[in-house]
Short mmCIF file of C-alpha atoms and ligand atoms in Angstrom, two decimals:
data_model
loop_
_atom_site.label_atom_id
_atom_site.label_comp_id
_atom_site.label_asym_id
_atom_site.label_seq_id
_atom_site.Cartn_x
_atom_site.Cartn_y
_atom_site.Cartn_z
CA MET B 1 92.61 90.52 15.84
CA GLU B 2 94.11 87.20 14.92
CA GLY B 3 94.16 85.78 11.45
CA LEU B 4 94.62 89.02 9.57
CA LYS B 5 97.87 90.43 8.31
CA ARG B 6 98.47 94.14 8.85
CA SER B 7 97.96 96.18 5.70
CA LYS B 8 99.99 99.28 5.03
CA ILE B 9 97.84 102.36 4.61
CA LYS B 10 99.65 103.21 1.39
CA ASP B 11 98.34 100.00 -0.19
CA LEU B 12 94.91 100.13 1.44
CA LEU B 13 94.11 103.54 -0.01
CA ASN B 14 94.00 101.83 -3.39
CA GLY B 15 92.19 98.78 -1.98
CA LYS B 16 88.83 97.32 -2.93
CA ALA B 17 85.73 98.03 -0.86
CA GLY B 18 84.33 95.03 0.94
CA GLU B 19 87.69 93.66 2.11
CA GLU B 20 88.22 92.80 5.80
CA VAL B 21 91.38 94.62 6.90
CA LEU B 22 93.71 95.24 9.82
CA VAL B 23 95.52 98.58 10.12
CA LYS B 24 97.91 99.84 12.78
CA GLY B 25 99.24 103.32 13.27
CA TRP B 26 99.20 106.61 15.10
CA VAL B 27 96.17 108.85 15.39
CA ARG B 28 96.59 112.17 13.64
CA THR B 29 93.21 113.62 14.58
CA LYS B 30 89.87 112.54 15.96
CA ARG B 31 86.68 114.45 15.29
CA GLY B 32 82.95 113.81 15.01
CA ASN B 33 79.96 113.84 17.29
CA LYS B 34 78.75 111.67 20.14
CA GLN B 35 77.73 108.71 17.99
CA LEU B 36 80.08 108.90 15.08
CA LYS B 37 83.81 109.44 15.37
CA PHE B 38 86.25 109.92 12.51
CA ILE B 39 89.84 109.02 13.19
CA ALA B 40 92.59 110.01 10.75
CA LEU B 41 95.17 107.23 11.08
CA ASN B 42 98.70 107.23 9.71
CA ASP B 43 101.35 104.49 9.76
CA GLY B 44 104.18 106.33 8.04
CA SER B 45 103.90 104.44 4.76
CA THR B 46 102.40 107.48 3.02
CA ILE B 47 101.61 111.12 3.63
CA ASN B 48 97.93 110.24 3.32
CA ASN B 49 95.85 109.13 6.28
CA ILE B 50 93.14 106.53 6.19
CA GLN B 51 89.86 107.49 7.78
CA ILE B 52 88.51 105.16 10.45
CA VAL B 53 84.79 105.48 11.05
CA VAL B 54 83.77 104.51 14.57
CA ASN B 55 80.25 103.96 15.74
CA ALA B 56 80.85 105.03 19.35
CA GLU B 57 77.99 102.97 20.78
CA GLN B 58 79.72 99.75 19.81
CA PHE B 59 82.83 100.51 21.88
CA ASP B 60 83.82 101.11 25.46
CA LYS B 61 83.49 104.80 26.26
CA ASP B 62 86.89 105.01 27.98
CA LEU B 63 88.59 103.44 24.99
CA ILE B 64 87.15 106.04 22.64
CA THR B 65 88.14 108.83 25.03
CA ALA B 66 91.70 107.52 25.25
CA ILE B 67 92.12 107.57 21.47
CA GLY B 68 93.45 111.05 20.82
CA THR B 69 96.13 112.67 18.70
CA GLY B 70 99.38 110.71 18.95
CA ALA B 71 97.87 107.52 20.40
CA SER B 72 98.77 104.21 18.76
CA ILE B 73 96.03 101.78 17.83
CA ALA B 74 95.17 98.69 15.82
CA VAL B 75 91.85 98.62 13.97
CA LYS B 76 90.12 95.68 12.40
CA GLY B 77 87.25 96.46 10.10
CA LYS B 78 85.76 96.58 6.68
CA LEU B 79 87.08 98.70 3.85
CA VAL B 80 84.14 100.69 2.50
CA SER B 81 83.74 103.34 -0.17
CA SER B 82 84.06 106.73 1.39
CA THR B 83 81.17 109.11 1.17
CA GLY B 84 83.47 111.93 2.20
CA SER B 85 85.21 113.84 -0.55
CA GLU B 86 88.93 113.32 -0.05
CA GLN B 87 89.50 109.59 -0.25
CA LEU B 88 88.02 106.68 -2.06
CA VAL B 89 87.95 104.28 0.85
CA GLU B 90 87.75 104.29 4.63
CA VAL B 91 87.61 101.65 7.35
CA GLN B 92 84.42 100.88 9.23
CA ALA B 93 85.81 99.86 12.63
CA GLU B 94 84.72 96.54 14.12
CA ASP B 95 87.44 96.02 16.68
CA ILE B 96 89.94 98.52 18.14
CA GLU B 97 92.97 97.86 20.31
CA LEU B 98 94.77 100.73 22.04
CA TYR B 99 98.53 100.11 22.21
CA GLY B 100 99.60 103.36 23.80
CA ALA B 101 97.59 106.35 24.94
CA CYS B 102 99.01 109.83 24.42
CA ASP B 103 98.31 112.59 26.90
CA PRO B 104 97.11 115.49 24.74
CA MET B 105 98.24 118.05 27.30
CA ARG B 106 101.82 116.85 27.27
CA TYR B 107 102.32 115.62 23.70
CA PRO B 108 104.93 117.95 22.17
CA ILE B 109 103.45 117.78 18.67
CA GLN B 110 100.46 120.09 18.80
CA LYS B 111 98.42 121.59 16.01
CA LYS B 112 98.86 125.04 17.49
CA ASP B 113 102.56 125.24 16.70
CA THR B 114 104.06 123.20 13.91
CA SER B 115 106.59 125.79 12.77
CA LEU B 116 109.90 124.26 11.74
CA GLU B 117 111.67 126.37 14.38
CA TYR B 118 109.46 124.95 17.10
CA LEU B 119 109.82 121.41 15.79
CA ARG B 120 113.62 121.71 16.02
CA THR B 121 113.17 122.16 19.76
CA VAL B 122 111.30 118.85 19.98
CA ALA B 123 113.39 117.11 17.37
CA HIS B 124 113.02 113.71 19.04
CA MET B 125 109.29 113.77 18.28
CA ARG B 126 109.20 115.77 15.05
CA LEU B 127 109.71 112.65 12.95
CA ARG B 128 106.06 111.91 13.62
CA THR B 129 104.81 114.96 11.77
CA ASN B 130 103.58 114.90 8.19
CA THR B 131 106.47 117.10 7.15
CA PHE B 132 109.20 114.86 8.54
CA GLY B 133 107.45 111.71 7.38
CA ALA B 134 107.57 113.13 3.86
CA ILE B 135 111.21 114.15 4.22
CA LEU B 136 112.28 110.77 5.61
CA ARG B 137 110.58 108.93 2.76
CA ILE B 138 112.15 111.21 0.15
CA ARG B 139 115.54 110.86 1.85
CA HIS B 140 115.22 107.10 1.65
CA SER B 141 114.17 107.20 -2.01
CA MET B 142 117.13 109.39 -2.88
CA ALA B 143 119.56 107.05 -1.12
CA PHE B 144 118.09 104.11 -3.00
CA ALA B 145 118.19 105.97 -6.33
CA ILE B 146 121.85 106.89 -5.80
CA HIS B 147 122.80 103.23 -5.43
CA LYS B 148 120.62 102.32 -8.39
CA PHE B 149 122.16 104.98 -10.63
CA PHE B 150 125.70 103.81 -10.01
CA ASN B 151 124.90 100.12 -9.90
CA ASP B 152 123.19 100.36 -13.31
CA LYS B 153 126.36 101.96 -14.67
CA GLY B 154 128.61 99.26 -13.23
CA PHE B 155 130.28 101.41 -10.56
CA VAL B 156 131.64 99.67 -7.45
CA TYR B 157 130.44 100.93 -4.05
CA LEU B 158 133.65 101.50 -2.10
CA HIS B 159 133.70 101.82 1.68
CA THR B 160 136.25 104.36 2.74
CA PRO B 161 137.38 104.81 6.33
CA ILE B 162 135.60 107.08 8.75
CA ILE B 163 138.67 107.40 10.96
CA THR B 164 141.64 108.70 9.04
CA GLU B 165 144.91 110.58 9.33
CA SER B 166 144.49 112.53 6.09
CA ASP B 167 142.92 115.95 5.76
CA ALA B 168 141.84 115.41 2.17
CA GLU B 169 140.58 118.92 1.56
CA GLY B 170 143.42 120.56 3.46
CA ALA B 171 141.01 122.93 5.16
CA GLY B 172 142.00 121.77 8.64
CA ASP B 173 138.48 121.56 10.01
CA MET B 174 138.68 118.02 11.35
CA PHE B 175 137.27 116.43 14.50
CA GLN B 176 140.10 114.68 16.28
CA VAL B 177 139.62 111.07 17.40
CA THR B 178 141.54 110.07 20.48
CA THR B 179 141.40 107.75 23.45
CA MET B 180 143.99 109.80 25.35
CA ASP B 181 143.00 111.22 28.70
CA LEU B 182 142.58 114.90 27.90
CA SER B 183 143.35 115.94 31.45
CA ASN B 184 146.64 114.08 31.32
CA VAL B 185 147.93 114.00 27.78
CA PRO B 186 151.21 112.09 27.31
CA THR B 187 154.04 114.27 26.00
CA HIS B 188 157.48 113.76 24.59
CA LYS B 189 159.95 116.66 24.33
CA ASN B 190 157.11 119.11 25.13
CA LYS B 191 154.94 117.83 22.31
CA ILE B 192 151.87 115.60 22.47
CA ASP B 193 153.05 112.03 22.14
CA TYR B 194 150.63 110.52 19.66
CA SER B 195 152.52 107.24 19.65
CA LYS B 196 150.66 106.63 22.92
CA ASP B 197 147.27 107.24 21.30
CA PHE B 198 145.02 104.38 20.17
CA PHE B 199 146.30 104.23 16.59
CA GLY B 200 149.81 105.35 17.45
CA LYS B 201 149.30 108.52 15.42
CA LYS B 202 147.03 111.55 15.27
CA THR B 203 143.68 110.65 13.73
CA SER B 204 140.41 112.40 12.93
CA LEU B 205 136.98 111.82 11.45
CA THR B 206 137.05 111.97 7.68
CA VAL B 207 136.20 115.16 5.78
CA SER B 208 136.03 113.25 2.48
CA GLY B 209 136.55 109.72 1.17
CA GLN B 210 138.02 111.04 -2.05
CA LEU B 211 141.69 110.20 -1.63
CA GLU B 212 140.89 106.60 -0.73
CA GLY B 213 138.31 106.72 -3.54
CA GLU B 214 141.14 107.46 -5.95
CA LEU B 215 142.90 104.31 -4.77
CA GLY B 216 139.73 102.40 -5.68
CA ALA B 217 139.19 104.11 -9.05
CA THR B 218 142.77 103.48 -10.13
CA ALA B 219 142.20 99.82 -9.36
CA VAL B 220 138.68 98.97 -10.54
CA GLY B 221 137.93 101.93 -12.80
CA GLU B 222 134.73 103.48 -11.50
CA ILE B 223 133.74 103.67 -7.86
CA TYR B 224 131.49 105.70 -5.63
CA THR B 225 131.41 106.22 -1.90
CA PHE B 226 128.34 107.12 0.12
CA GLY B 227 128.93 107.75 3.77
CA PRO B 228 129.00 110.20 6.65
CA THR B 229 131.43 113.08 6.53
CA PHE B 230 132.49 115.37 9.35
CA ARG B 231 133.59 118.98 9.28
CA ALA B 232 134.32 121.15 12.26
CA GLU B 233 133.68 124.33 10.30
CA ASN B 234 132.18 126.85 12.59
CA SER B 235 129.61 127.88 10.03
CA ASN B 236 126.18 128.24 11.54
CA THR B 237 124.37 128.61 8.24
CA PRO B 238 121.23 126.99 6.83
CA ARG B 239 123.47 125.02 4.45
CA HIS B 240 126.17 123.59 6.74
CA LEU B 241 126.19 120.57 9.02
CA ALA B 242 129.06 119.28 11.13
CA GLU B 243 128.00 115.73 10.18
CA PHE B 244 126.62 115.25 6.70
CA TRP B 245 126.47 112.52 4.09
CA MET B 246 128.36 112.68 0.85
CA ILE B 247 128.39 110.69 -2.37
CA GLU B 248 131.79 110.70 -4.05
CA PRO B 249 132.13 108.99 -7.42
CA GLU B 250 135.67 108.68 -8.77
CA MET B 251 136.38 107.57 -12.32
CA ALA B 252 139.57 106.51 -14.05
CA PHE B 253 139.93 107.73 -17.66
CA TYR B 254 137.43 110.61 -17.20
CA ASP B 255 138.49 114.14 -18.02
CA ILE B 256 136.74 117.25 -16.70
CA ASN B 257 134.15 117.17 -19.50
CA ASP B 258 133.22 113.54 -18.79
CA ASN B 259 133.03 114.51 -15.12
CA MET B 260 130.66 117.43 -15.76
CA GLN B 261 128.49 115.28 -18.00
CA LEU B 262 128.17 112.52 -15.42
CA SER B 263 127.41 114.91 -12.57
CA GLU B 264 124.69 116.67 -14.56
CA GLU B 265 123.15 113.35 -15.57
CA PHE B 266 123.31 112.20 -11.93
CA VAL B 267 121.55 115.26 -10.50
CA LYS B 268 118.84 115.08 -13.18
CA TYR B 269 118.37 111.35 -12.61
CA LEU B 270 117.77 111.96 -8.90
CA VAL B 271 115.34 114.80 -9.53
CA LYS B 272 113.42 112.66 -12.02
CA TYR B 273 113.40 109.72 -9.62
CA ALA B 274 111.87 111.94 -6.94
CA LEU B 275 109.23 113.32 -9.30
CA ASP B 276 108.33 109.80 -10.46
CA ASN B 277 108.40 108.05 -7.09
CA CYS B 278 107.69 110.61 -4.36
CA LYS B 279 104.76 112.41 -5.92
CA ASP B 280 102.45 112.68 -2.91
CA ASP B 281 105.22 113.77 -0.56
CA LEU B 282 106.52 116.38 -3.00
CA GLN B 283 103.01 117.68 -3.57
CA PHE B 284 102.56 118.01 0.19
CA LEU B 285 105.82 119.95 0.59
CA ASN B 286 105.01 122.04 -2.47
CA ASP B 287 101.63 123.03 -1.04
CA LYS B 288 102.86 123.61 2.49
CA TYR B 289 106.27 125.28 2.10
CA ASP B 290 107.27 126.17 -1.42
CA ASN B 291 104.68 126.37 -4.14
CA SER B 292 107.23 126.62 -6.92
CA LEU B 293 108.99 123.39 -5.89
CA ILE B 294 107.59 120.94 -8.42
CA GLU B 295 107.76 123.45 -11.22
CA ARG B 296 111.40 124.17 -10.39
CA LEU B 297 112.28 120.48 -10.35
CA GLU B 298 110.57 119.90 -13.68
CA GLN B 299 112.42 122.86 -15.17
CA VAL B 300 115.76 121.47 -14.08
CA LEU B 301 115.07 118.29 -16.02
CA ASN B 302 114.46 120.22 -19.19
CA THR B 303 117.39 122.61 -19.15
CA GLU B 304 121.01 122.10 -19.97
CA PHE B 305 123.21 123.31 -17.13
CA VAL B 306 125.32 126.34 -18.06
CA ARG B 307 129.07 125.76 -18.22
CA LEU B 308 130.88 128.87 -17.06
CA SER B 309 134.47 129.56 -16.14
CA TYR B 310 135.20 131.14 -12.77
CA THR B 311 136.78 134.08 -14.62
CA GLU B 312 133.60 134.65 -16.64
CA GLY B 313 131.58 134.33 -13.44
CA ILE B 314 133.63 137.06 -11.77
CA GLU B 315 133.14 139.31 -14.78
CA ILE B 316 129.37 138.92 -14.53
CA LEU B 317 129.42 139.67 -10.80
CA GLU B 318 131.67 142.71 -11.22
CA LYS B 319 129.37 144.02 -13.91
CA ALA B 320 126.39 143.54 -11.60
CA ILE B 321 128.16 145.57 -8.89
CA ALA B 322 129.01 148.29 -11.40
CA GLU B 323 125.33 148.44 -12.27
CA GLY B 324 124.38 148.94 -8.64
CA HIS B 325 123.76 145.45 -7.32
CA LYS B 326 124.79 145.14 -3.66
CA PHE B 327 126.50 142.06 -2.21
CA GLU B 328 127.40 141.60 1.43
CA TYR B 329 130.84 140.16 0.61
CA PRO B 330 133.40 141.65 -1.76
CA VAL B 331 134.14 139.73 -4.94
CA HIS B 332 137.09 139.93 -7.32
CA TRP B 333 139.31 137.47 -9.17
CA GLY B 334 140.92 135.22 -6.55
CA THR B 335 138.16 135.24 -3.93
CA ASP B 336 136.06 132.23 -3.12
CA LEU B 337 132.45 132.83 -4.13
CA GLN B 338 129.92 133.22 -1.36
CA SER B 339 126.47 131.73 -1.51
CA GLU B 340 124.99 135.14 -2.47
CA HIS B 341 127.30 135.30 -5.51
CA GLU B 342 126.49 131.76 -6.55
CA ARG B 343 122.81 132.46 -6.25
CA TYR B 344 123.09 135.65 -8.26
CA LEU B 345 124.63 133.74 -11.15
CA VAL B 346 122.08 130.94 -10.97
CA GLU B 347 118.87 132.76 -10.10
CA THR B 348 119.27 136.29 -11.40
CA HIS B 349 121.67 136.03 -14.29
CA PHE B 350 121.06 132.65 -15.94
CA GLY B 351 117.87 131.36 -14.35
CA LYS B 352 119.18 127.80 -14.36
CA PRO B 353 121.84 125.58 -12.78
CA VAL B 354 125.43 126.50 -13.54
CA ILE B 355 128.57 124.38 -13.60
CA LEU B 356 131.42 126.68 -12.66
CA ILE B 357 134.89 125.54 -13.78
CA ASP B 358 138.57 126.56 -13.82
CA PHE B 359 139.06 128.15 -10.42
CA PRO B 360 142.15 129.98 -9.14
CA LYS B 361 144.39 127.26 -7.74
CA ASP B 362 144.81 129.07 -4.42
CA ILE B 363 141.18 128.62 -3.40
CA LYS B 364 141.04 124.92 -4.24
CA ALA B 365 142.50 121.71 -2.84
CA PHE B 366 145.98 120.43 -3.73
CA TYR B 367 144.82 117.48 -5.85
CA MET B 368 143.16 119.39 -8.69
CA LYS B 369 144.70 119.31 -12.15
CA LEU B 370 146.63 122.45 -13.05
CA ASN B 371 145.57 124.15 -16.29
CA ASP B 372 148.13 125.26 -18.88
CA ASP B 373 147.84 128.87 -17.69
CA GLY B 374 149.58 127.81 -14.45
CA LYS B 375 147.02 129.86 -12.45
CA THR B 376 143.80 127.91 -12.56
CA VAL B 377 142.80 124.33 -11.84
CA ARG B 378 140.22 122.02 -13.35
CA GLY B 379 137.70 122.19 -10.56
CA MET B 380 133.95 122.18 -11.09
CA ASP B 381 131.10 123.21 -8.81
CA ILE B 382 127.44 122.69 -9.63
CA LEU B 383 125.34 125.61 -8.42
CA VAL B 384 121.56 125.36 -8.21
CA PRO B 385 118.71 127.78 -7.44
CA LYS B 386 117.96 128.58 -3.79
CA ILE B 387 121.07 126.81 -2.47
CA GLY B 388 124.22 127.54 -4.39
CA GLU B 389 126.82 124.75 -4.45
CA ILE B 390 125.54 121.19 -4.27
CA VAL B 391 128.42 119.45 -6.05
CA GLY B 392 132.16 120.08 -5.85
CA GLY B 393 134.61 118.11 -7.95
CA SER B 394 137.54 118.19 -10.34
CA GLU B 395 139.79 116.44 -12.73
CA ARG B 396 142.70 115.25 -10.60
CA GLU B 397 146.34 116.08 -11.14
CA ALA B 398 147.67 112.91 -12.76
CA SER B 399 151.27 114.07 -13.17
CA LEU B 400 153.56 112.89 -10.39
CA GLU B 401 155.85 115.91 -10.77
CA LYS B 402 153.11 118.50 -10.67
CA LEU B 403 151.38 116.85 -7.75
CA GLU B 404 154.60 116.68 -5.76
CA ALA B 405 155.37 120.29 -6.59
CA ARG B 406 151.96 121.38 -5.31
CA ILE B 407 152.32 119.41 -2.08
CA THR B 408 155.68 121.05 -1.48
CA GLU B 409 154.36 124.49 -2.40
CA LEU B 410 151.54 124.15 0.13
CA ASN B 411 153.92 122.88 2.77
CA MET B 412 151.80 119.80 3.35
CA ASN B 413 152.89 116.87 5.47
CA ARG B 414 154.14 114.55 2.75
CA LYS B 415 154.76 111.65 5.02
CA ASN B 416 151.02 111.12 5.42
CA LEU B 417 150.48 111.23 1.68
CA GLU B 418 153.00 108.79 0.23
CA TRP B 419 150.28 106.19 -0.23
CA TYR B 420 148.27 108.70 -2.26
CA ILE B 421 151.24 109.76 -4.35
CA ASP B 422 151.79 106.10 -5.27
CA THR B 423 148.69 106.28 -7.52
CA ARG B 424 150.69 108.73 -9.67
CA ARG B 425 153.92 106.78 -9.34
CA PHE B 426 152.55 103.46 -10.55
CA GLY B 427 150.32 103.39 -13.62
CA SER B 428 148.94 106.92 -13.25
CA VAL B 429 145.86 107.69 -15.35
CA PRO B 430 143.77 110.74 -16.08
CA HIS B 431 140.88 110.61 -13.64
CA SER B 432 138.13 112.73 -12.16
CA GLY B 433 135.47 112.74 -9.52
CA PHE B 434 133.05 114.86 -7.55
CA GLY B 435 131.21 115.02 -4.26
CA LEU B 436 127.47 115.55 -3.93
CA GLY B 437 126.35 116.73 -0.51
CA PHE B 438 123.40 114.49 0.28
CA GLU B 439 121.61 117.03 2.47
CA ARG B 440 122.21 119.81 -0.06
CA LEU B 441 120.55 117.56 -2.63
CA LEU B 442 117.66 117.04 -0.22
CA LEU B 443 117.29 120.78 0.30
CA PHE B 444 116.99 121.10 -3.44
CA VAL B 445 114.55 118.22 -3.92
CA THR B 446 112.31 118.99 -0.93
CA GLY B 447 112.35 122.78 -1.19
CA MET B 448 113.12 123.07 2.53
CA SER B 449 115.27 126.05 3.38
CA ASN B 450 117.23 124.86 6.41
CA ILE B 451 119.60 121.90 6.24
CA ARG B 452 118.70 120.98 9.84
CA ASP B 453 115.28 119.97 8.53
CA VAL B 454 116.40 117.40 5.99
CA ILE B 455 118.48 115.16 8.28
CA PRO B 456 116.78 113.29 11.14
CA PHE B 457 119.38 114.10 13.80
CA PRO B 458 121.33 117.24 12.87
CA ARG B 459 124.76 118.03 14.26
CA THR B 460 125.74 121.68 14.20
CA PRO B 461 127.94 123.88 16.42
CA LYS B 462 126.72 123.50 20.04
CA ASN B 463 124.11 120.96 19.05
CA ALA B 464 124.45 117.16 19.18
CA GLU B 465 121.26 115.93 20.77
CA PHE B 466 120.34 112.27 21.02
O1 4AD N 501 133.23 120.82 -2.23
P1 4AD N 501 133.60 119.78 -1.22
O2 4AD N 501 134.37 120.21 -0.04
O3 4AD N 501 134.39 118.69 -2.06
C1 4AD N 501 134.94 117.56 -1.53
O4 4AD N 501 134.84 117.17 -0.41
C2 4AD N 501 135.62 116.72 -2.60
N1 4AD N 501 136.51 115.76 -1.91
C3 4AD N 501 134.61 116.04 -3.44
C4 4AD N 501 135.20 115.18 -4.50
O5 4AD N 501 135.71 115.72 -5.48
N2 4AD N 501 135.18 113.87 -4.34
O6 4AD N 501 132.28 119.05 -0.72
C5 4AD N 501 131.44 118.40 -1.64
C6 4AD N 501 129.99 118.76 -1.36
C7 4AD N 501 129.68 120.23 -1.46
O7 4AD N 501 129.44 120.62 -2.79
C8 4AD N 501 128.43 120.33 -0.62
O8 4AD N 501 127.30 119.89 -1.36
C9 4AD N 501 128.68 119.30 0.48
O9 4AD N 501 129.66 118.41 -0.02
N3 4AD N 501 129.16 119.92 1.72
C10 4AD N 501 128.41 120.07 2.83
N4 4AD N 501 127.13 119.75 3.09
C11 4AD N 501 126.65 120.03 4.32
N5 4AD N 501 127.38 120.59 5.30
C12 4AD N 501 128.68 120.94 5.09
N6 4AD N 501 129.39 121.48 6.10
C13 4AD N 501 129.25 120.68 3.80
N7 4AD N 501 130.46 120.86 3.27
C14 4AD N 501 130.38 120.40 2.00
MG1 MG N 502 133.28 122.85 -2.52
#
């Protein structure tokens, strides 16, 4: 097989007949009769397989027998026009090398059960399926597009710490990080003595890079973070992970309207990027799992997101209840909306994405800007069909006095926050930002319905394999 460079199947499928080629990959299926075998080969570069045509007489019988689903092979041969219907070209095999056989009886990825539930039980191998190949490629494209979007706008990619002492969201669902011996924890006056811990203080995995992001934005103007985020929420839902990725742009001199505009543009940009660059994979997912996917994505591009105040949202929901609509959870002014409420607004009432703003201050984090009514804050959530919230953000409280008052009111540990308060003490500016949950975005773009299926190695309560 010397002398030839490996071609990726993605490129070969548009290749010219007559070319001598070398392909390497994993066998998806093998079929045919005694003389003529057809191997569907895939190398992960595309959802599409290339067909390898094998004249069995020209090869060792044991070799042909060993080439079954899951086996890895290299094939040298000629690219020829396909007489079959599906593809334009196929490879007429001249030389085949078997890298690794694959026992069909033991291979966990079998045609007979490819349900997503089953695949979660063999998650170490599921990446080899068409479905996860498509998802991994889309995930990659979205990560790339996110960097491109912000880079083209001149934002600075800021790396915020993964280990931190601040509970940015104040929800208290942090994973503690310690090197202390848990069977013999050092104490001082009957309390855990964190001065003996690795960092000399209590630390955890970050729930958000926002507060550090604000340090960046109030220095270089416009930043974004893109990193892993950890939340020990015990929510075993199809939309929650204990480890997820989040993109958090933070912009000096942006008010809530600028913030909403940027977030809407961002979500649309990513949807358009997927439609333009991940066509085959989206078509595959559309046909296999959700036949309204592509239509829904195209619709999102062509509609303006609704802007709706929380108070108006509650009125719509209360009216729906009065008219006989049943929700599992109660809803009235002051409650946090559940996914069913969000989806009612988006899917049933408006039929398009909604940006919900001006929430009661008691259900939102301490850093949000207080409105003149003294009751609501300038938060904003983007809600989309099938999922509910994919973005959460706000204009930040820029006033030193109001921020300090809120910290006191919530009885927060101020000592840990002096560095943050300094942004308001020295050259404070109006500023805003938001967080896009990367896996929530992927749920939306791929049409998958469980968040465990859009991240290669999911972490959820009682589950941290690999
Ligand atoms: O609404 P959240 O909690 O907002 C923040 O963390 C802010 N600091 C963002 C900011 O203003 N810079 O989370 C933001 C988004 C949510 O809208 C959701 O998409 C996602 O992060 N998210 C989760 N995704 C998966 N699993 C979880 N457990 C998630 N929790 C939040
Ligand atoms: Mg939120």
